[in-house]
């Protein structure tokens, strides 16, 4: 067992252990600790991704859960790099991202060519998938933005994304209406800010009891970067965006300008 800084992936895999315990043993954490001969804090810290369990720790834990050698080898292969400061995942793996969003106390995001997935309407998400071939994100994740006592959110959105037409006029109208309804957390980066247009889309997550991380994605991978240099570059980007982005009032005007006079014909779900 090694004490170390938790990461998005260590917390994800720790949560997987917790779910295995609950599903296959029915034991509470303290009872699991008694079964293993561990201190209860060890089970808690392992399941929260705060400590790195040894192969022996994992073998004992998974054996109590009734898992075989094949499961153990698969899990330990994934667990091997769980505490690395840089992690790349397949683009269709959304679980670590969803957990990260749910645990964050602050989410600051920048998107250039499309609306952030936490602000997409279902029809817009499907139109984006059709245009890019990338998997549709789980739209249930949007609830984190509206959750009571949820994270403080700021979404910087380049005006280029408003000009990108995805799907029909109806699809875009619904998306504009949804953005207007959430304009309190949106800052539009005007199209004349060409320097910002060449910056990569990314998200900065901050937590109450864990180190901050920067997240970026493409059609090839989802990348979680917890290294200090990456986080500092992310902070510098958002400092720049804060200087050049429109305030809430002008953001609403810009959104209304792009929506135009078209009447609302459908409700956003």
PDB file of C-alpha atoms in Angstrom:
ATOM      1  CA  UNK A   1       0.000   0.000   0.000  1.00  0.00           C
ATOM      2  CA  UNK A   2       1.415   3.370  -1.047  1.00  0.00           C
ATOM      3  CA  UNK A   3       0.149   6.804  -0.026  1.00  0.00           C
ATOM      4  CA  UNK A   4       0.065   9.124  -3.045  1.00  0.00           C
ATOM      5  CA  UNK A   5      -1.950  11.879  -4.693  1.00  0.00           C
ATOM      6  CA  UNK A   6      -5.206  10.631  -6.132  1.00  0.00           C
ATOM      7  CA  UNK A   7      -6.018  11.105  -9.820  1.00  0.00           C
ATOM      8  CA  UNK A   8      -9.218  11.040 -11.848  1.00  0.00           C
ATOM      9  CA  UNK A   9      -8.499   7.462 -12.866  1.00  0.00           C
ATOM     10  CA  UNK A  10      -7.486   6.236  -9.400  1.00  0.00           C
ATOM     11  CA  UNK A  11     -10.785   7.565  -8.071  1.00  0.00           C
ATOM     12  CA  UNK A  12     -12.631   5.900 -10.949  1.00  0.00           C
ATOM     13  CA  UNK A  13     -11.014   2.494 -10.322  1.00  0.00           C
ATOM     14  CA  UNK A  14     -11.450   2.895  -6.571  1.00  0.00           C
ATOM     15  CA  UNK A  15     -15.153   3.439  -7.181  1.00  0.00           C
ATOM     16  CA  UNK A  16     -15.176   0.279  -9.301  1.00  0.00           C
ATOM     17  CA  UNK A  17     -13.825  -1.640  -6.289  1.00  0.00           C
ATOM     18  CA  UNK A  18     -16.539  -0.155  -4.092  1.00  0.00           C
ATOM     19  CA  UNK A  19     -19.235  -1.231  -6.537  1.00  0.00           C
ATOM     20  CA  UNK A  20     -17.763  -4.743  -6.691  1.00  0.00           C
ATOM     21  CA  UNK A  21     -17.847  -4.949  -2.895  1.00  0.00           C
ATOM     22  CA  UNK A  22     -21.451  -3.830  -2.723  1.00  0.00           C
ATOM     23  CA  UNK A  23     -22.639  -6.076  -5.558  1.00  0.00           C
ATOM     24  CA  UNK A  24     -20.807  -9.299  -4.811  1.00  0.00           C
ATOM     25  CA  UNK A  25     -20.324  -9.313  -1.030  1.00  0.00           C
ATOM     26  CA  UNK A  26     -23.108  -7.156   0.434  1.00  0.00           C
ATOM     27  CA  UNK A  27     -20.563  -6.084   3.042  1.00  0.00           C
ATOM     28  CA  UNK A  28     -20.182  -2.555   4.331  1.00  0.00           C
ATOM     29  CA  UNK A  29     -16.709  -1.044   4.322  1.00  0.00           C
ATOM     30  CA  UNK A  30     -15.993  -1.852   7.976  1.00  0.00           C
ATOM     31  CA  UNK A  31     -17.160  -5.455   7.578  1.00  0.00           C
ATOM     32  CA  UNK A  32     -15.008  -5.776   4.453  1.00  0.00           C
ATOM     33  CA  UNK A  33     -12.015  -4.537   6.435  1.00  0.00           C
ATOM     34  CA  UNK A  34     -12.675  -7.171   9.123  1.00  0.00           C
ATOM     35  CA  UNK A  35     -12.909  -9.863   6.457  1.00  0.00           C
ATOM     36  CA  UNK A  36      -9.536  -8.799   5.066  1.00  0.00           C
ATOM     37  CA  UNK A  37      -7.871  -8.118   8.407  1.00  0.00           C
ATOM     38  CA  UNK A  38      -7.340  -4.475   7.427  1.00  0.00           C
ATOM     39  CA  UNK A  39      -7.893  -1.207   9.204  1.00  0.00           C
ATOM     40  CA  UNK A  40     -11.244   0.270   8.007  1.00  0.00           C
ATOM     41  CA  UNK A  41      -9.449   3.399   6.785  1.00  0.00           C
ATOM     42  CA  UNK A  42      -7.489   1.271   4.322  1.00  0.00           C
ATOM     43  CA  UNK A  43     -10.667   0.056   2.610  1.00  0.00           C
ATOM     44  CA  UNK A  44     -12.037   3.603   2.512  1.00  0.00           C
ATOM     45  CA  UNK A  45      -8.836   5.105   1.115  1.00  0.00           C
ATOM     46  CA  UNK A  46      -8.472   2.337  -1.476  1.00  0.00           C
ATOM     47  CA  UNK A  47     -12.044   2.792  -2.665  1.00  0.00           C
ATOM     48  CA  UNK A  48     -11.614   6.565  -2.880  1.00  0.00           C
ATOM     49  CA  UNK A  49      -8.413   6.223  -4.916  1.00  0.00           C
ATOM     50  CA  UNK A  50      -6.349   7.941  -2.226  1.00  0.00           C
ATOM     51  CA  UNK A  51      -3.821   5.118  -1.822  1.00  0.00           C
ATOM     52  CA  UNK A  52      -2.259   2.735  -4.318  1.00  0.00           C
ATOM     53  CA  UNK A  53      -2.937  -0.847  -3.329  1.00  0.00           C
ATOM     54  CA  UNK A  54      -0.269  -3.481  -3.891  1.00  0.00           C
ATOM     55  CA  UNK A  55      -0.909  -6.524  -6.086  1.00  0.00           C
ATOM     56  CA  UNK A  56      -1.422  -8.496  -2.866  1.00  0.00           C
ATOM     57  CA  UNK A  57      -3.951  -5.942  -1.579  1.00  0.00           C
ATOM     58  CA  UNK A  58      -5.905  -6.153  -4.840  1.00  0.00           C
ATOM     59  CA  UNK A  59      -5.713  -9.944  -4.955  1.00  0.00           C
ATOM     60  CA  UNK A  60      -7.118 -10.197  -1.431  1.00  0.00           C
ATOM     61  CA  UNK A  61      -9.840  -7.641  -2.098  1.00  0.00           C
ATOM     62  CA  UNK A  62     -10.945  -9.150  -5.403  1.00  0.00           C
ATOM     63  CA  UNK A  63     -10.877 -12.682  -4.015  1.00  0.00           C
ATOM     64  CA  UNK A  64     -13.383 -11.693  -1.332  1.00  0.00           C
ATOM     65  CA  UNK A  65     -15.503 -10.266  -4.177  1.00  0.00           C
ATOM     66  CA  UNK A  66     -15.381 -13.660  -5.887  1.00  0.00           C
ATOM     67  CA  UNK A  67     -13.328 -12.514  -8.869  1.00  0.00           C
ATOM     68  CA  UNK A  68     -11.095 -14.960 -10.768  1.00  0.00           C
ATOM     69  CA  UNK A  69      -7.519 -14.660 -12.020  1.00  0.00           C
ATOM     70  CA  UNK A  70      -8.587 -13.293 -15.415  1.00  0.00           C
ATOM     71  CA  UNK A  71     -10.458 -10.409 -13.767  1.00  0.00           C
ATOM     72  CA  UNK A  72      -7.517  -9.778 -11.434  1.00  0.00           C
ATOM     73  CA  UNK A  73      -5.058  -9.559 -14.328  1.00  0.00           C
ATOM     74  CA  UNK A  74      -7.332  -7.226 -16.282  1.00  0.00           C
ATOM     75  CA  UNK A  75      -7.897  -4.963 -13.286  1.00  0.00           C
ATOM     76  CA  UNK A  76      -4.234  -4.800 -12.255  1.00  0.00           C
ATOM     77  CA  UNK A  77      -3.259  -3.992 -15.850  1.00  0.00           C
ATOM     78  CA  UNK A  78      -5.610  -0.999 -15.736  1.00  0.00           C
ATOM     79  CA  UNK A  79      -4.603  -0.125 -12.181  1.00  0.00           C
ATOM     80  CA  UNK A  80      -0.893  -0.073 -12.950  1.00  0.00           C
ATOM     81  CA  UNK A  81      -0.988   3.486 -14.321  1.00  0.00           C
ATOM     82  CA  UNK A  82      -3.945   4.757 -12.302  1.00  0.00           C
ATOM     83  CA  UNK A  83      -1.835   7.245 -10.358  1.00  0.00           C
ATOM     84  CA  UNK A  84       0.127   8.631 -13.321  1.00  0.00           C
ATOM     85  CA  UNK A  85      -0.227  12.427 -13.709  1.00  0.00           C
ATOM     86  CA  UNK A  86      -1.084  11.985 -17.401  1.00  0.00           C
ATOM     87  CA  UNK A  87      -3.745   9.575 -18.630  1.00  0.00           C
ATOM     88  CA  UNK A  88      -5.107   8.900 -22.118  1.00  0.00           C
ATOM     89  CA  UNK A  89      -8.333   6.931 -22.569  1.00  0.00           C
ATOM     90  CA  UNK A  90     -10.309   5.700 -25.537  1.00  0.00           C
ATOM     91  CA  UNK A  91     -12.695   8.370 -26.881  1.00  0.00           C
ATOM     92  CA  UNK A  92     -15.753   6.203 -26.119  1.00  0.00           C
ATOM     93  CA  UNK A  93     -14.855   5.813 -22.430  1.00  0.00           C
ATOM     94  CA  UNK A  94     -16.922   8.419 -20.584  1.00  0.00           C
ATOM     95  CA  UNK A  95     -17.038   7.014 -17.033  1.00  0.00           C
ATOM     96  CA  UNK A  96     -13.887   8.697 -15.691  1.00  0.00           C
ATOM     97  CA  UNK A  97     -14.994  12.032 -17.139  1.00  0.00           C
ATOM     98  CA  UNK A  98     -18.482  11.730 -15.647  1.00  0.00           C
ATOM     99  CA  UNK A  99     -17.017  10.942 -12.220  1.00  0.00           C
ATOM    100  CA  UNK A 100     -14.625  13.875 -12.509  1.00  0.00           C
ATOM    101  CA  UNK A 101     -17.464  16.263 -13.344  1.00  0.00           C
ATOM    102  CA  UNK A 102     -19.574  14.958 -10.469  1.00  0.00           C
ATOM    103  CA  UNK A 103     -16.747  15.385  -7.929  1.00  0.00           C
ATOM    104  CA  UNK A 104     -15.532  18.809  -9.070  1.00  0.00           C
ATOM    105  CA  UNK A 105     -16.135  21.980  -7.087  1.00  0.00           C
ATOM    106  CA  UNK A 106     -15.238  24.123 -10.120  1.00  0.00           C
ATOM    107  CA  UNK A 107     -15.468  23.491 -13.875  1.00  0.00           C
ATOM    108  CA  UNK A 108     -13.950  26.021 -16.272  1.00  0.00           C
ATOM    109  CA  UNK A 109     -14.150  25.034 -19.930  1.00  0.00           C
ATOM    110  CA  UNK A 110     -13.190  26.443 -23.306  1.00  0.00           C
ATOM    111  CA  UNK A 111     -14.640  25.240 -26.608  1.00  0.00           C
ATOM    112  CA  UNK A 112     -13.853  26.583 -30.050  1.00  0.00           C
ATOM    113  CA  UNK A 113     -15.837  24.814 -32.781  1.00  0.00           C
ATOM    114  CA  UNK A 114     -18.724  23.220 -30.912  1.00  0.00           C
ATOM    115  CA  UNK A 115     -20.795  23.715 -27.776  1.00  0.00           C
ATOM    116  CA  UNK A 116     -19.497  22.007 -24.645  1.00  0.00           C
ATOM    117  CA  UNK A 117     -21.103  18.611 -24.107  1.00  0.00           C
ATOM    118  CA  UNK A 118     -22.519  19.756 -20.752  1.00  0.00           C
ATOM    119  CA  UNK A 119     -24.535  22.398 -22.628  1.00  0.00           C
ATOM    120  CA  UNK A 120     -25.602  20.458 -25.715  1.00  0.00           C
ATOM    121  CA  UNK A 121     -29.215  19.707 -26.544  1.00  0.00           C
ATOM    122  CA  UNK A 122     -29.987  16.108 -27.601  1.00  0.00           C
ATOM    123  CA  UNK A 123     -30.567  17.087 -31.240  1.00  0.00           C
ATOM    124  CA  UNK A 124     -27.377  19.138 -31.383  1.00  0.00           C
ATOM    125  CA  UNK A 125     -25.415  16.228 -29.881  1.00  0.00           C
ATOM    126  CA  UNK A 126     -26.775  13.870 -32.523  1.00  0.00           C
ATOM    127  CA  UNK A 127     -26.002  16.350 -35.310  1.00  0.00           C
ATOM    128  CA  UNK A 128     -22.449  16.728 -33.991  1.00  0.00           C
ATOM    129  CA  UNK A 129     -22.053  12.952 -33.915  1.00  0.00           C
ATOM    130  CA  UNK A 130     -23.270  12.713 -37.508  1.00  0.00           C
ATOM    131  CA  UNK A 131     -20.775  15.390 -38.588  1.00  0.00           C
ATOM    132  CA  UNK A 132     -17.743  14.038 -36.714  1.00  0.00           C
ATOM    133  CA  UNK A 133     -18.362  10.333 -36.227  1.00  0.00           C
ATOM    134  CA  UNK A 134     -17.555  10.695 -32.541  1.00  0.00           C
ATOM    135  CA  UNK A 135     -19.781   8.960 -29.968  1.00  0.00           C
ATOM    136  CA  UNK A 136     -22.697  10.889 -28.478  1.00  0.00           C
ATOM    137  CA  UNK A 137     -21.933  11.855 -24.897  1.00  0.00           C
ATOM    138  CA  UNK A 138     -24.287  10.819 -22.102  1.00  0.00           C
ATOM    139  CA  UNK A 139     -26.559  13.848 -21.835  1.00  0.00           C
ATOM    140  CA  UNK A 140     -27.539  12.904 -18.284  1.00  0.00           C
ATOM    141  CA  UNK A 141     -24.182  14.456 -17.356  1.00  0.00           C
ATOM    142  CA  UNK A 142     -25.743  17.891 -17.995  1.00  0.00           C
ATOM    143  CA  UNK A 143     -27.475  17.633 -14.622  1.00  0.00           C
ATOM    144  CA  UNK A 144     -24.196  18.538 -12.905  1.00  0.00           C
ATOM    145  CA  UNK A 145     -24.601  22.134 -14.151  1.00  0.00           C
ATOM    146  CA  UNK A 146     -28.030  22.488 -12.494  1.00  0.00           C
ATOM    147  CA  UNK A 147     -27.331  20.438  -9.368  1.00  0.00           C
ATOM    148  CA  UNK A 148     -27.982  22.240  -6.049  1.00  0.00           C
ATOM    149  CA  UNK A 149     -24.617  23.016  -4.454  1.00  0.00           C
ATOM    150  CA  UNK A 150     -23.011  21.799  -7.667  1.00  0.00           C
ATOM    151  CA  UNK A 151     -19.701  23.007  -9.085  1.00  0.00           C
ATOM    152  CA  UNK A 152     -19.068  26.624  -9.962  1.00  0.00           C
ATOM    153  CA  UNK A 153     -19.112  26.613 -13.773  1.00  0.00           C
ATOM    154  CA  UNK A 154     -17.808  28.967 -16.428  1.00  0.00           C
ATOM    155  CA  UNK A 155     -18.032  27.939 -20.091  1.00  0.00           C
ATOM    156  CA  UNK A 156     -15.988  30.032 -22.511  1.00  0.00           C
ATOM    157  CA  UNK A 157     -17.346  29.523 -26.018  1.00  0.00           C
ATOM    158  CA  UNK A 158     -15.730  30.971 -29.132  1.00  0.00           C
ATOM    159  CA  UNK A 159     -18.142  32.655 -31.503  1.00  0.00           C
ATOM    160  CA  UNK A 160     -16.967  30.270 -34.232  1.00  0.00           C
ATOM    161  CA  UNK A 161     -19.038  27.568 -32.513  1.00  0.00           C
ATOM    162  CA  UNK A 162     -22.158  29.707 -32.893  1.00  0.00           C
ATOM    163  CA  UNK A 163     -21.492  30.063 -36.615  1.00  0.00           C
ATOM    164  CA  UNK A 164     -20.997  26.339 -37.177  1.00  0.00           C
ATOM    165  CA  UNK A 165     -24.327  25.027 -38.486  1.00  0.00           C
ATOM    166  CA  UNK A 166     -25.034  21.481 -37.320  1.00  0.00           C
ATOM    167  CA  UNK A 167     -28.213  19.804 -38.467  1.00  0.00           C
ATOM    168  CA  UNK A 168     -31.279  21.815 -39.365  1.00  0.00           C
ATOM    169  CA  UNK A 169     -32.234  25.380 -38.475  1.00  0.00           C
ATOM    170  CA  UNK A 170     -34.519  23.854 -35.846  1.00  0.00           C
ATOM    171  CA  UNK A 171     -31.559  22.070 -34.237  1.00  0.00           C
ATOM    172  CA  UNK A 172     -29.565  25.282 -34.036  1.00  0.00           C
ATOM    173  CA  UNK A 173     -32.530  27.283 -32.733  1.00  0.00           C
ATOM    174  CA  UNK A 174     -33.042  24.802 -29.894  1.00  0.00           C
ATOM    175  CA  UNK A 175     -29.354  25.013 -29.060  1.00  0.00           C
ATOM    176  CA  UNK A 176     -29.357  28.823 -29.030  1.00  0.00           C
ATOM    177  CA  UNK A 177     -32.412  28.820 -26.745  1.00  0.00           C
ATOM    178  CA  UNK A 178     -30.700  26.407 -24.369  1.00  0.00           C
ATOM    179  CA  UNK A 179     -27.558  28.543 -24.300  1.00  0.00           C
ATOM    180  CA  UNK A 180     -29.632  31.649 -23.582  1.00  0.00           C
ATOM    181  CA  UNK A 181     -31.308  29.824 -20.696  1.00  0.00           C
ATOM    182  CA  UNK A 182     -27.854  29.077 -19.263  1.00  0.00           C
ATOM    183  CA  UNK A 183     -26.176  32.351 -20.182  1.00  0.00           C
ATOM    184  CA  UNK A 184     -25.233  33.057 -16.569  1.00  0.00           C
ATOM    185  CA  UNK A 185     -22.431  30.471 -16.854  1.00  0.00           C
ATOM    186  CA  UNK A 186     -21.392  31.261 -20.445  1.00  0.00           C
ATOM    187  CA  UNK A 187     -18.839  33.774 -21.733  1.00  0.00           C
ATOM    188  CA  UNK A 188     -18.670  34.254 -25.492  1.00  0.00           C
ATOM    189  CA  UNK A 189     -15.213  34.819 -26.984  1.00  0.00           C
ATOM    190  CA  UNK A 190     -15.829  37.177 -29.949  1.00  0.00           C
ATOM    191  CA  UNK A 191     -14.810  36.064 -33.426  1.00  0.00           C
ATOM    192  CA  UNK A 192     -12.271  38.864 -33.767  1.00  0.00           C
ATOM    193  CA  UNK A 193     -10.245  37.190 -30.994  1.00  0.00           C
ATOM    194  CA  UNK A 194      -8.291  35.189 -33.555  1.00  0.00           C
ATOM    195  CA  UNK A 195      -5.483  34.297 -31.150  1.00  0.00           C
ATOM    196  CA  UNK A 196      -7.983  32.467 -28.937  1.00  0.00           C
ATOM    197  CA  UNK A 197      -9.304  30.552 -31.950  1.00  0.00           C
ATOM    198  CA  UNK A 198      -5.950  28.787 -32.237  1.00  0.00           C
ATOM    199  CA  UNK A 199      -5.969  27.643 -28.609  1.00  0.00           C
ATOM    200  CA  UNK A 200      -6.982  24.069 -27.899  1.00  0.00           C
ATOM    201  CA  UNK A 201     -10.322  23.332 -26.274  1.00  0.00           C
ATOM    202  CA  UNK A 202      -9.842  22.172 -22.691  1.00  0.00           C
ATOM    203  CA  UNK A 203     -11.443  22.015 -19.263  1.00  0.00           C
ATOM    204  CA  UNK A 204      -9.949  22.818 -15.859  1.00  0.00           C
ATOM    205  CA  UNK A 205     -11.412  20.810 -12.974  1.00  0.00           C
ATOM    206  CA  UNK A 206     -10.808  21.781  -9.362  1.00  0.00           C
ATOM    207  CA  UNK A 207     -11.741  19.766  -6.290  1.00  0.00           C
ATOM    208  CA  UNK A 208     -12.148  20.201  -2.568  1.00  0.00           C
ATOM    209  CA  UNK A 209      -9.623  17.548  -1.486  1.00  0.00           C
ATOM    210  CA  UNK A 210      -7.760  16.588  -4.649  1.00  0.00           C
ATOM    211  CA  UNK A 211      -5.290  18.215  -7.017  1.00  0.00           C
ATOM    212  CA  UNK A 212      -6.718  20.126 -10.004  1.00  0.00           C
ATOM    213  CA  UNK A 213      -6.469  18.650 -13.483  1.00  0.00           C
ATOM    214  CA  UNK A 214      -6.810  19.745 -17.088  1.00  0.00           C
ATOM    215  CA  UNK A 215      -8.869  17.681 -19.510  1.00  0.00           C
ATOM    216  CA  UNK A 216      -8.840  17.691 -23.311  1.00  0.00           C
ATOM    217  CA  UNK A 217     -10.296  15.394 -25.923  1.00  0.00           C
ATOM    218  CA  UNK A 218     -10.171  14.623 -29.612  1.00  0.00           C
ATOM    219  CA  UNK A 219     -11.438  11.895 -31.879  1.00  0.00           C
ATOM    220  CA  UNK A 220      -8.428   9.828 -30.821  1.00  0.00           C
ATOM    221  CA  UNK A 221      -8.393  10.046 -27.033  1.00  0.00           C
ATOM    222  CA  UNK A 222      -9.610  11.620 -23.823  1.00  0.00           C
ATOM    223  CA  UNK A 223      -6.632  13.070 -21.940  1.00  0.00           C
ATOM    224  CA  UNK A 224      -6.448  13.883 -18.221  1.00  0.00           C
ATOM    225  CA  UNK A 225      -3.385  15.929 -17.207  1.00  0.00           C
ATOM    226  CA  UNK A 226      -2.652  16.484 -13.529  1.00  0.00           C
ATOM    227  CA  UNK A 227       0.949  17.622 -13.917  1.00  0.00           C
ATOM    228  CA  UNK A 228       1.685  21.053 -12.479  1.00  0.00           C
ATOM    229  CA  UNK A 229       2.954  22.420 -15.806  1.00  0.00           C
ATOM    230  CA  UNK A 230      -0.239  21.414 -17.630  1.00  0.00           C
ATOM    231  CA  UNK A 231      -2.491  22.852 -14.941  1.00  0.00           C
ATOM    232  CA  UNK A 232      -0.537  26.108 -14.967  1.00  0.00           C
ATOM    233  CA  UNK A 233      -0.864  26.370 -18.764  1.00  0.00           C
ATOM    234  CA  UNK A 234      -4.590  25.812 -18.388  1.00  0.00           C
ATOM    235  CA  UNK A 235      -4.836  28.588 -15.802  1.00  0.00           C
ATOM    236  CA  UNK A 236      -2.948  30.986 -18.085  1.00  0.00           C
ATOM    237  CA  UNK A 237      -5.347  30.205 -20.927  1.00  0.00           C
ATOM    238  CA  UNK A 238      -8.380  30.973 -18.790  1.00  0.00           C
ATOM    239  CA  UNK A 239      -6.778  34.174 -17.502  1.00  0.00           C
ATOM    240  CA  UNK A 240      -6.429  35.232 -21.145  1.00  0.00           C
ATOM    241  CA  UNK A 241     -10.012  34.279 -21.972  1.00  0.00           C
ATOM    242  CA  UNK A 242     -11.317  36.152 -18.948  1.00  0.00           C
ATOM    243  CA  UNK A 243      -9.737  39.326 -20.346  1.00  0.00           C
ATOM    244  CA  UNK A 244     -11.127  39.049 -23.877  1.00  0.00           C
ATOM    245  CA  UNK A 245     -14.498  37.294 -23.417  1.00  0.00           C
ATOM    246  CA  UNK A 246     -17.779  39.206 -23.345  1.00  0.00           C
ATOM    247  CA  UNK A 247     -19.493  39.758 -20.010  1.00  0.00           C
ATOM    248  CA  UNK A 248     -22.865  38.145 -19.231  1.00  0.00           C
ATOM    249  CA  UNK A 249     -24.954  40.996 -20.680  1.00  0.00           C
ATOM    250  CA  UNK A 250     -23.023  41.159 -23.951  1.00  0.00           C
ATOM    251  CA  UNK A 251     -22.943  37.349 -24.101  1.00  0.00           C
ATOM    252  CA  UNK A 252     -26.748  37.287 -24.002  1.00  0.00           C
ATOM    253  CA  UNK A 253     -26.874  39.892 -26.753  1.00  0.00           C
ATOM    254  CA  UNK A 254     -24.468  37.882 -28.887  1.00  0.00           C
ATOM    255  CA  UNK A 255     -26.463  34.689 -28.388  1.00  0.00           C
ATOM    256  CA  UNK A 256     -29.693  36.508 -29.273  1.00  0.00           C
ATOM    257  CA  UNK A 257     -28.015  37.977 -32.341  1.00  0.00           C
ATOM    258  CA  UNK A 258     -27.063  34.533 -33.620  1.00  0.00           C
ATOM    259  CA  UNK A 259     -30.453  33.095 -32.820  1.00  0.00           C
ATOM    260  CA  UNK A 260     -32.140  35.857 -34.780  1.00  0.00           C
ATOM    261  CA  UNK A 261     -35.898  36.539 -34.905  1.00  0.00           C
ATOM    262  CA  UNK A 262     -36.909  32.909 -35.513  1.00  0.00           C
ATOM    263  CA  UNK A 263     -39.696  31.853 -33.074  1.00  0.00           C
ATOM    264  CA  UNK A 264     -39.203  28.941 -30.721  1.00  0.00           C
ATOM    265  CA  UNK A 265     -40.832  25.865 -32.238  1.00  0.00           C
ATOM    266  CA  UNK A 266     -39.764  23.140 -29.848  1.00  0.00           C
ATOM    267  CA  UNK A 267     -38.941  22.747 -26.207  1.00  0.00           C
ATOM    268  CA  UNK A 268     -35.437  21.605 -25.191  1.00  0.00           C
ATOM    269  CA  UNK A 269     -35.644  18.415 -23.158  1.00  0.00           C
TER     270      UNK A 269
END
